[in-house]
Short mmCIF file of C-alpha atoms and ligand atoms in Angstrom, two decimals:
data_model
loop_
_atom_site.label_atom_id
_atom_site.label_comp_id
_atom_site.label_asym_id
_atom_site.label_seq_id
_atom_site.Cartn_x
_atom_site.Cartn_y
_atom_site.Cartn_z
CA MET C 1 26.90 -18.64 -29.03
CA PRO C 2 23.75 -20.49 -27.92
CA ARG C 3 22.33 -18.99 -24.72
CA THR C 4 22.86 -21.23 -21.70
CA ARG C 5 19.64 -22.58 -20.24
CA SER C 6 18.05 -20.28 -17.65
CA PRO C 7 18.54 -21.51 -14.07
CA PHE C 8 14.83 -20.71 -13.59
CA ALA C 9 13.56 -22.70 -16.60
CA GLY C 10 10.57 -24.90 -15.89
CA ARG C 11 10.11 -23.83 -12.29
CA ARG C 12 8.78 -21.03 -10.11
CA ILE C 13 11.04 -18.21 -8.94
CA ARG C 14 11.67 -18.67 -5.19
CA ALA C 15 11.22 -15.27 -3.55
CA ALA C 16 11.86 -13.87 -0.06
CA VAL C 17 10.45 -10.62 1.37
CA ILE C 18 12.64 -8.48 3.66
CA GLY C 19 10.68 -6.06 5.85
CA THR C 20 7.09 -6.98 6.66
CA GLY C 21 5.71 -3.46 7.26
CA ALA C 22 3.26 -1.38 5.24
CA ILE C 23 4.65 -1.78 1.71
CA GLY C 24 5.71 -5.40 2.24
CA ARG C 25 2.17 -6.31 3.31
CA GLY C 26 0.26 -3.92 1.10
CA SER C 27 2.10 -4.18 -2.24
CA HIS C 28 4.83 -6.86 -2.38
CA LEU C 29 2.73 -9.70 -1.03
CA PRO C 30 -0.21 -9.01 -3.38
CA ALA C 31 2.16 -8.69 -6.37
CA LEU C 32 3.93 -11.95 -5.48
CA ALA C 33 0.56 -13.62 -4.91
CA GLY C 34 -0.65 -12.40 -8.31
CA LEU C 35 2.38 -13.94 -10.02
CA ALA C 36 2.07 -17.11 -7.96
CA GLU C 37 -1.40 -17.55 -9.44
CA GLU C 38 0.18 -17.32 -12.89
CA GLY C 39 2.71 -19.98 -11.84
CA GLY C 40 5.62 -17.51 -11.80
CA THR C 41 6.70 -17.25 -8.15
CA GLU C 42 6.46 -18.79 -4.71
CA VAL C 43 7.37 -16.96 -1.48
CA VAL C 44 9.64 -19.21 0.53
CA ALA C 45 10.60 -16.88 3.41
CA ALA C 46 10.19 -13.48 5.03
CA VAL C 47 12.56 -11.53 7.28
CA ASP C 48 11.92 -8.77 9.82
CA ILE C 49 13.75 -7.74 12.97
CA ASP C 50 10.32 -7.72 14.63
CA GLN C 51 9.69 -11.41 15.33
CA ASP C 52 5.96 -11.02 16.03
CA ALA C 53 5.51 -9.04 12.82
CA VAL C 54 7.30 -11.55 10.60
CA GLU C 55 5.51 -14.51 12.16
CA ALA C 56 2.11 -12.86 11.67
CA PHE C 57 3.06 -11.98 8.07
CA CYS C 58 4.07 -15.57 7.30
CA ALA C 59 1.03 -17.06 9.01
CA GLN C 60 -1.32 -14.76 7.12
CA ALA C 61 0.25 -15.44 3.72
CA GLY C 62 1.11 -19.12 4.17
CA ILE C 63 4.87 -18.46 3.90
CA PRO C 64 6.78 -21.46 5.33
CA HIS C 65 9.86 -19.77 6.89
CA ALA C 66 10.01 -16.69 9.16
CA TYR C 67 13.41 -15.19 10.04
CA THR C 68 14.75 -12.28 12.04
CA ASP C 69 18.21 -12.53 10.46
CA LEU C 70 18.77 -11.82 6.76
CA ASP C 71 22.11 -13.62 6.42
CA ARG C 72 20.72 -16.76 8.01
CA MET C 73 17.73 -16.72 5.68
CA LEU C 74 19.99 -16.26 2.63
CA ALA C 75 22.24 -19.14 3.70
CA GLU C 76 19.40 -21.54 4.54
CA GLN C 77 16.86 -20.75 1.81
CA ARG C 78 19.05 -19.60 -1.13
CA PRO C 79 16.17 -17.58 -2.70
CA ASP C 80 16.30 -16.60 -6.39
CA LEU C 81 14.78 -13.19 -5.70
CA VAL C 82 14.82 -10.95 -2.64
CA THR C 83 12.34 -8.06 -2.38
CA ILE C 84 13.46 -5.34 0.03
CA CYS C 85 10.81 -3.37 1.91
CA THR C 86 12.83 -1.81 4.75
CA PRO C 87 13.74 1.84 5.49
CA PRO C 88 16.11 3.36 2.89
CA THR C 89 19.36 3.38 4.86
CA LEU C 90 19.23 -0.43 5.07
CA HIS C 91 18.84 -0.90 1.33
CA ARG C 92 22.53 -0.87 0.40
CA ALA C 93 23.73 -3.49 2.90
CA GLN C 94 20.71 -5.75 2.37
CA THR C 95 20.94 -5.53 -1.43
CA VAL C 96 24.67 -6.33 -1.37
CA ALA C 97 24.10 -9.29 0.98
CA ALA C 98 21.41 -10.70 -1.32
CA LEU C 99 23.50 -10.21 -4.50
CA ARG C 100 26.48 -11.90 -2.85
CA ALA C 101 24.21 -14.84 -2.00
CA GLY C 102 23.34 -15.08 -5.71
CA ALA C 103 19.82 -13.62 -5.47
CA TRP C 104 18.33 -11.00 -7.79
CA VAL C 105 16.98 -7.99 -5.90
CA TRP C 106 13.91 -5.82 -6.20
CA CYS C 107 14.43 -2.98 -3.73
CA GLU C 108 11.93 -0.33 -2.70
CA LYS C 109 12.45 3.32 -3.56
CA PRO C 110 14.20 5.51 -2.63
CA PRO C 111 17.00 3.20 -3.78
CA VAL C 112 19.75 4.25 -1.35
CA PRO C 113 20.72 7.50 0.40
CA SER C 114 23.46 8.54 -2.06
CA LEU C 115 24.98 7.99 -5.50
CA ALA C 116 28.03 6.49 -3.79
CA ASP C 117 25.78 3.85 -2.21
CA PHE C 118 24.13 3.20 -5.56
CA ASP C 119 27.46 2.70 -7.30
CA ALA C 120 28.61 0.32 -4.55
CA ILE C 121 25.59 -1.87 -5.31
CA GLU C 122 26.18 -1.81 -9.06
CA ALA C 123 29.73 -3.08 -8.43
CA GLU C 124 28.24 -6.20 -6.79
CA GLU C 125 25.92 -7.14 -9.64
CA GLY C 126 26.67 -10.02 -11.98
CA THR C 127 28.27 -9.09 -15.29
CA ASP C 128 26.67 -11.64 -17.57
CA GLY C 129 23.10 -12.74 -16.94
CA GLY C 130 22.74 -11.48 -13.37
CA PRO C 131 22.06 -11.34 -10.57
CA TYR C 132 20.94 -7.71 -10.95
CA ALA C 133 19.33 -5.27 -8.50
CA ALA C 134 16.27 -3.34 -9.73
CA ILE C 135 14.52 -0.48 -7.94
CA VAL C 136 10.74 -0.39 -7.38
CA PHE C 137 9.46 2.38 -9.67
CA GLN C 138 6.00 1.00 -10.35
CA HIS C 139 4.70 4.22 -11.96
CA ARG C 140 6.85 3.53 -15.05
CA PHE C 141 4.89 0.37 -15.71
CA GLY C 142 1.39 -0.24 -17.08
CA SER C 143 -0.35 0.47 -20.39
CA GLY C 144 -0.59 4.28 -20.10
CA SER C 145 3.10 4.96 -19.51
CA ARG C 146 4.08 2.36 -22.11
CA GLN C 147 1.96 4.06 -24.81
CA VAL C 148 3.14 7.59 -23.96
CA ARG C 149 6.80 6.50 -23.75
CA ARG C 150 6.48 4.99 -27.24
CA LEU C 151 4.77 8.10 -28.68
CA LEU C 152 7.48 10.33 -27.23
CA ALA C 153 10.34 8.07 -28.35
CA GLU C 154 8.95 8.02 -31.89
CA ARG C 155 8.30 11.80 -31.77
CA ALA C 156 4.76 10.97 -32.93
CA MET C 157 3.40 14.18 -31.35
CA GLY C 158 6.42 16.23 -32.40
CA ARG C 159 9.24 17.41 -30.15
CA PRO C 160 8.57 17.68 -26.39
CA LEU C 161 8.93 21.35 -25.41
CA VAL C 162 7.55 22.14 -21.95
CA ALA C 163 6.88 19.86 -18.97
CA HIS C 164 5.50 20.08 -15.44
CA CYS C 165 6.13 17.43 -12.81
CA GLN C 166 4.15 17.84 -9.63
CA THR C 167 4.05 15.81 -6.44
CA THR C 168 1.95 17.93 -4.12
CA TRP C 169 1.02 15.66 -1.22
CA TYR C 170 0.08 16.20 2.43
CA ARG C 171 1.76 14.65 5.46
CA ASP C 172 0.88 15.62 9.04
CA SER C 173 3.09 15.72 12.11
CA ALA C 174 2.02 12.18 13.14
CA TYR C 175 3.58 10.94 9.90
CA TYR C 176 6.87 12.56 10.86
CA ALA C 177 6.73 11.15 14.41
CA VAL C 178 8.06 7.85 12.97
CA PRO C 179 11.74 8.09 14.00
CA TRP C 180 13.41 7.34 10.63
CA ARG C 181 11.42 9.93 8.68
CA GLY C 182 12.53 13.48 7.95
CA ARG C 183 16.20 12.86 8.80
CA TRP C 184 19.13 12.79 6.41
CA HIS C 185 20.79 9.99 8.35
CA THR C 186 17.85 7.60 8.23
CA GLU C 187 15.58 8.68 5.34
CA GLY C 188 18.24 10.11 3.04
CA GLY C 189 16.18 13.18 2.06
CA GLY C 190 12.83 14.96 2.26
CA PRO C 191 9.89 14.86 -0.18
CA ALA C 192 12.14 15.20 -3.24
CA MET C 193 13.65 11.86 -2.27
CA GLY C 194 10.83 10.08 -0.44
CA HIS C 195 7.74 11.21 -2.37
CA GLY C 196 8.49 13.15 -5.58
CA ILE C 197 10.95 10.50 -6.72
CA HIS C 198 8.12 8.53 -8.37
CA GLN C 199 6.95 11.37 -10.63
CA MET C 200 10.50 12.53 -11.39
CA ASP C 201 11.47 8.97 -12.27
CA LEU C 202 8.48 8.69 -14.61
CA LEU C 203 9.25 12.08 -16.18
CA LEU C 204 12.83 10.94 -16.86
CA ASP C 205 11.60 7.61 -18.19
CA LEU C 206 9.34 9.49 -20.63
CA LEU C 207 11.56 12.41 -21.62
CA GLY C 208 15.06 10.94 -21.43
CA PRO C 209 18.15 12.46 -19.85
CA TRP C 210 18.23 15.89 -18.18
CA SER C 211 21.15 18.25 -18.70
CA GLU C 212 20.90 20.95 -16.00
CA VAL C 213 18.89 21.83 -12.91
CA ARG C 214 18.33 24.95 -10.81
CA ALA C 215 16.43 24.43 -7.53
CA MET C 216 15.20 25.83 -4.21
CA ALA C 217 14.28 23.94 -1.03
CA GLY C 218 12.46 25.08 2.10
CA ARG C 219 11.52 23.76 5.52
CA LEU C 220 8.27 25.64 6.05
CA VAL C 221 6.14 23.56 8.44
CA HIS C 222 7.55 20.34 9.86
CA ASP C 223 10.06 19.85 12.65
CA VAL C 224 12.40 17.80 10.45
CA GLU C 225 16.03 18.02 9.31
CA THR C 226 15.24 17.75 5.61
CA GLU C 227 13.22 20.10 3.41
CA ASP C 228 9.43 19.78 3.31
CA VAL C 229 9.07 21.44 -0.10
CA SER C 230 11.30 21.96 -3.14
CA THR C 231 10.94 23.47 -6.59
CA ALA C 232 13.24 23.07 -9.57
CA LEU C 233 13.74 24.12 -13.17
CA VAL C 234 15.15 21.34 -15.32
CA ARG C 235 16.54 21.43 -18.87
CA PHE C 236 16.47 18.15 -20.76
CA ALA C 237 19.07 16.92 -23.23
CA ASN C 238 16.41 17.08 -25.97
CA GLY C 239 15.92 20.80 -25.24
CA ALA C 240 12.63 20.56 -23.30
CA LEU C 241 12.25 22.76 -20.19
CA ALA C 242 10.45 21.47 -17.08
CA THR C 243 9.29 22.66 -13.68
CA VAL C 244 9.30 20.22 -10.76
CA VAL C 245 7.49 20.66 -7.42
CA ASN C 246 7.83 18.22 -4.50
CA SER C 247 5.72 19.06 -1.46
CA VAL C 248 4.24 17.39 1.61
CA LEU C 249 2.40 20.62 2.53
CA SER C 250 -0.47 20.47 0.01
CA PRO C 251 -3.93 19.62 1.40
CA ASP C 252 -5.38 19.14 -2.10
CA GLU C 253 -3.12 16.22 -3.04
CA VAL C 254 -2.22 15.36 -6.61
CA SER C 255 0.51 13.71 -8.66
CA ARG C 256 0.72 15.21 -12.12
CA ILE C 257 2.91 15.13 -15.19
CA ARG C 258 2.17 17.33 -18.17
CA ILE C 259 4.22 17.40 -21.35
CA ASP C 260 3.52 19.87 -24.15
CA CYS C 261 4.79 18.56 -27.48
CA GLU C 262 4.60 20.38 -30.81
CA ARG C 263 1.35 18.63 -31.81
CA ALA C 264 -0.27 17.58 -28.51
CA THR C 265 -0.29 17.99 -24.75
CA VAL C 266 -0.06 14.79 -22.70
CA GLU C 267 -1.25 14.95 -19.12
CA LEU C 268 -1.31 12.36 -16.34
CA THR C 269 -3.30 13.21 -13.21
CA HIS C 270 -3.51 10.72 -10.35
CA LEU C 271 -2.36 10.23 -6.77
CA TYR C 272 -0.58 6.95 -6.00
CA GLY C 273 -1.02 5.01 -9.25
CA HIS C 274 -2.54 5.41 -12.67
CA ALA C 275 -4.76 3.62 -15.18
CA ASN C 276 -5.58 4.46 -18.82
CA ASP C 277 -8.33 6.91 -17.81
CA ASP C 278 -5.84 9.03 -15.86
CA TRP C 279 -4.04 10.00 -19.09
CA ARG C 280 -5.32 12.76 -21.36
CA ILE C 281 -3.97 13.63 -24.78
CA THR C 282 -5.12 16.99 -26.19
CA PRO C 283 -4.12 17.46 -29.83
CA ALA C 284 -3.20 20.79 -31.43
CA PRO C 285 -6.10 22.27 -33.47
CA ASP C 286 -4.78 21.10 -36.85
CA VAL C 287 -4.32 17.43 -35.87
CA PRO C 288 -6.86 15.12 -37.63
CA ALA C 289 -9.27 13.38 -35.25
CA GLU C 290 -8.22 9.93 -36.54
CA GLN C 291 -4.61 10.69 -35.66
CA ALA C 292 -5.51 11.77 -32.11
CA ALA C 293 -7.64 8.63 -31.70
CA LEU C 294 -4.60 6.49 -32.52
CA TRP C 295 -2.50 8.34 -29.95
CA ARG C 296 -5.24 7.75 -27.34
CA ASP C 297 -5.40 4.01 -28.03
CA PHE C 298 -3.73 2.74 -24.86
CA GLY C 299 -4.87 -0.86 -25.41
CA PRO C 300 -6.20 -3.10 -22.61
CA ASP C 301 -5.95 -1.29 -19.28
CA VAL C 302 -2.90 -2.36 -17.26
CA PRO C 303 -2.73 0.00 -14.26
CA SER C 304 0.68 0.99 -12.90
CA SER C 305 1.41 -1.33 -9.99
CA HIS C 306 3.98 -3.43 -8.23
CA LEU C 307 2.50 -6.40 -10.07
CA ALA C 308 3.07 -4.80 -13.48
CA GLN C 309 6.75 -4.15 -12.70
CA LEU C 310 7.32 -7.51 -11.01
CA ARG C 311 5.92 -9.34 -14.03
CA GLU C 312 8.56 -7.67 -16.25
CA LEU C 313 11.29 -8.32 -13.69
CA ILE C 314 10.50 -12.03 -13.59
CA ALA C 315 10.59 -12.12 -17.41
CA SER C 316 14.06 -10.49 -17.29
CA MET C 317 15.23 -13.07 -14.75
CA ARG C 318 14.11 -15.92 -16.96
CA ALA C 319 15.81 -14.30 -19.96
CA GLY C 320 19.00 -13.59 -17.96
CA GLU C 321 18.75 -9.91 -18.97
CA ARG C 322 19.31 -6.71 -17.01
CA PRO C 323 15.81 -5.55 -15.93
CA ARG C 324 14.47 -2.05 -16.50
CA SER C 325 14.96 0.24 -13.50
CA SER C 326 18.32 -1.30 -12.61
CA GLY C 327 21.88 -0.06 -13.19
CA ALA C 328 22.16 3.22 -15.14
CA ASP C 329 18.40 3.09 -15.88
CA GLY C 330 17.60 2.84 -12.15
CA ARG C 331 20.08 5.59 -11.21
CA THR C 332 18.55 8.48 -13.19
CA SER C 333 16.10 9.85 -10.61
CA LEU C 334 18.68 9.66 -7.81
CA GLU C 335 21.08 11.65 -10.05
CA LEU C 336 18.44 14.35 -10.62
CA ILE C 337 17.47 14.49 -6.94
CA THR C 338 21.11 14.75 -5.87
CA ALA C 339 21.61 17.61 -8.32
CA LEU C 340 18.37 19.26 -7.12
CA TYR C 341 19.66 19.31 -3.53
CA LYS C 342 23.12 20.48 -4.56
CA SER C 343 21.63 23.31 -6.60
CA ALA C 344 19.27 24.34 -3.79
CA PHE C 345 21.96 24.28 -1.10
CA THR C 346 24.76 25.88 -3.13
CA ASP C 347 22.59 28.33 -5.09
CA THR C 348 24.11 27.21 -8.38
CA THR C 349 23.11 25.50 -11.61
CA VAL C 350 24.13 21.84 -11.51
CA ARG C 351 24.92 19.98 -14.72
CA ALA C 352 24.38 16.29 -15.44
CA GLY C 353 27.41 14.15 -14.65
CA GLU C 354 29.19 16.71 -12.45
CA ILE C 355 28.52 14.93 -9.13
CA GLY C 356 31.03 12.13 -8.70
CA PRO C 357 33.58 10.89 -6.16
CA GLY C 358 35.12 13.82 -4.26
CA ASP C 359 31.93 15.93 -4.45
CA PRO C 360 30.28 16.14 -0.98
CA TYR C 361 26.89 15.55 -2.60
CA TYR C 362 28.12 12.21 -3.99
CA THR C 363 28.09 10.69 -0.50
CA ALA C 364 25.15 12.57 1.13
CA LEU C 365 22.20 14.43 -0.34
CA HIS C 366 22.67 17.37 2.06
CA GLY C 367 26.34 17.66 1.02
CA ASP C 368 28.05 19.97 3.45
CA ALA C 369 25.34 22.63 3.39
CA PRO C 370 25.26 24.68 6.60
CA GLY C 371 21.83 24.55 8.22
CA TRP C 372 20.95 21.31 6.43
CA ALA C 373 23.59 19.15 8.14
CA PRO C 374 22.34 16.19 10.16
CA ARG C 375 22.02 16.62 13.89
CA ALA C 376 24.78 15.34 16.12
CA ALA C 377 24.96 11.55 16.08
CA GLU C 378 23.62 11.17 19.60
CA GLU C 379 20.44 13.07 18.65
CA VAL C 380 19.75 10.95 15.56
CA PRO C 381 17.51 7.94 16.10
CA ALA C 382 19.06 4.66 14.95
N1 NAD J 401 6.75 2.07 -3.94
C1 NAD J 401 5.91 2.76 -3.18
O1 NAD J 401 4.91 3.32 -3.66
C2 NAD J 401 6.17 2.87 -1.69
C3 NAD J 401 5.15 3.28 -0.83
C4 NAD J 401 5.43 3.31 0.57
C5 NAD J 401 6.71 3.02 1.04
N2 NAD J 401 7.69 2.68 0.14
C6 NAD J 401 9.07 2.40 0.60
O2 NAD J 401 9.12 1.13 1.22
C7 NAD J 401 10.12 1.12 2.25
C8 NAD J 401 9.49 0.67 3.57
O3 NAD J 401 8.45 1.55 3.89
P1 NAD J 401 7.21 1.10 4.82
O4 NAD J 401 6.25 2.22 4.76
O5 NAD J 401 6.76 -0.27 4.47
O6 NAD J 401 7.93 1.09 6.25
P2 NAD J 401 7.46 0.31 7.57
O7 NAD J 401 8.12 1.01 8.69
O8 NAD J 401 5.97 0.13 7.58
O9 NAD J 401 8.10 -1.16 7.39
C9 NAD J 401 9.49 -1.39 7.46
C10 NAD J 401 9.70 -2.77 8.04
O10 NAD J 401 11.10 -3.06 8.00
C11 NAD J 401 11.41 -3.75 9.22
N3 NAD J 401 12.85 -3.66 9.46
C12 NAD J 401 13.55 -2.64 10.02
N4 NAD J 401 14.87 -2.96 10.09
C13 NAD J 401 14.98 -4.20 9.55
C14 NAD J 401 16.08 -5.06 9.30
N5 NAD J 401 17.33 -4.70 9.62
N6 NAD J 401 15.84 -6.26 8.73
C15 NAD J 401 14.59 -6.64 8.39
N7 NAD J 401 13.49 -5.85 8.59
C16 NAD J 401 13.70 -4.66 9.15
C17 NAD J 401 10.57 -3.05 10.27
O11 NAD J 401 10.44 -3.83 11.43
C18 NAD J 401 9.25 -2.89 9.50
O12 NAD J 401 8.42 -4.01 9.68
C19 NAD J 401 10.69 2.55 2.29
O13 NAD J 401 11.86 2.62 1.50
C20 NAD J 401 9.57 3.37 1.66
O14 NAD J 401 10.03 4.58 1.05
C21 NAD J 401 7.45 2.58 -1.20
#
């Protein structure tokens, strides 16, 4: 059957930004501006409940329409793409509203507060050619991760055996003074969900599916409901064993992934984004130098970034194809995080696929764990 012509053929993708705070300003606007320069997108509207904020955002970026109401914007502007930059508990309703209006969605991490929420979104996606909802996982994109993913998929360096996945960041009490942070009801989870999700998502993207997890979580410093540190042991379906650390208590901040394969160790060390120089490949002693040089050939440097992911997303829209980091491919890190919390709070090993409807962890990351339950509704900020 000949493919029907793309609805976006021969024109720019009309985008709208929802939430004009830090990530909307700092990452979505520059990425959309970068693609606009290439002729790929134009931003037709922005939405924020804070009228002054959205008007300033639009004035600064030359965006023609400022709204404080998402539904009204969707009805009046009919955007092709909606990028969602609001706090996590709003992601489900806003994504569903955009999909129902026929728009593709690119929603910030963490995707939604629970697997049940994620599945509710998937049920609203188009079945043939979109619209689809992708999650922002910009660390998967760029030349370094592309090269290492290929080497691992082809088993070029032998089987992966041992991995470390570390998000050791530092957040002070002022950071947690923002009302939606540190609470199950409004943030969904602690650093495993809000911070470590990027490295865990990249680890899963590189190594493939996990099979079991055993974890611990602690609340050692901050006056929050969620954990402020967690550790986990993860077995992968390919047999590799990994350790995972997610902390906001670490003054010497680093994001790191290290994978020991039979013939080489691959290591990525960075903080909030990586370029080719942040990757190191150390061959085993018997590997010829020419072979190692080929492994280290990352090609022209494309740093991980919102722009790198958005460029691929726009290509998927034009092709009418499900984008990477959507559907089952976008669900993997939330599955691992949910299992990490369940393991930590129930003191058990959790296996892939066991958390589904009927399991308390399917609908909330704290499950029904005593001591980790949300505060009474009247104490929880909206
Ligand atoms: N990908 C990354 O590296 C990265 C980095 C930082 C934050 N984030 C994620 O981005 C999201 C937003 O974080 P932030 O730091 O920009 O938060 P923020 O508080 O700076 O901005 C959120 C904005 O959403 C607006 N808002 C709230 N309710 C709204 C509603 N109902 N409709 C429209 N707008 C509404 C707020 O007024 C605010 O302007 C979070 O999910 C966060 O985890 C991702």
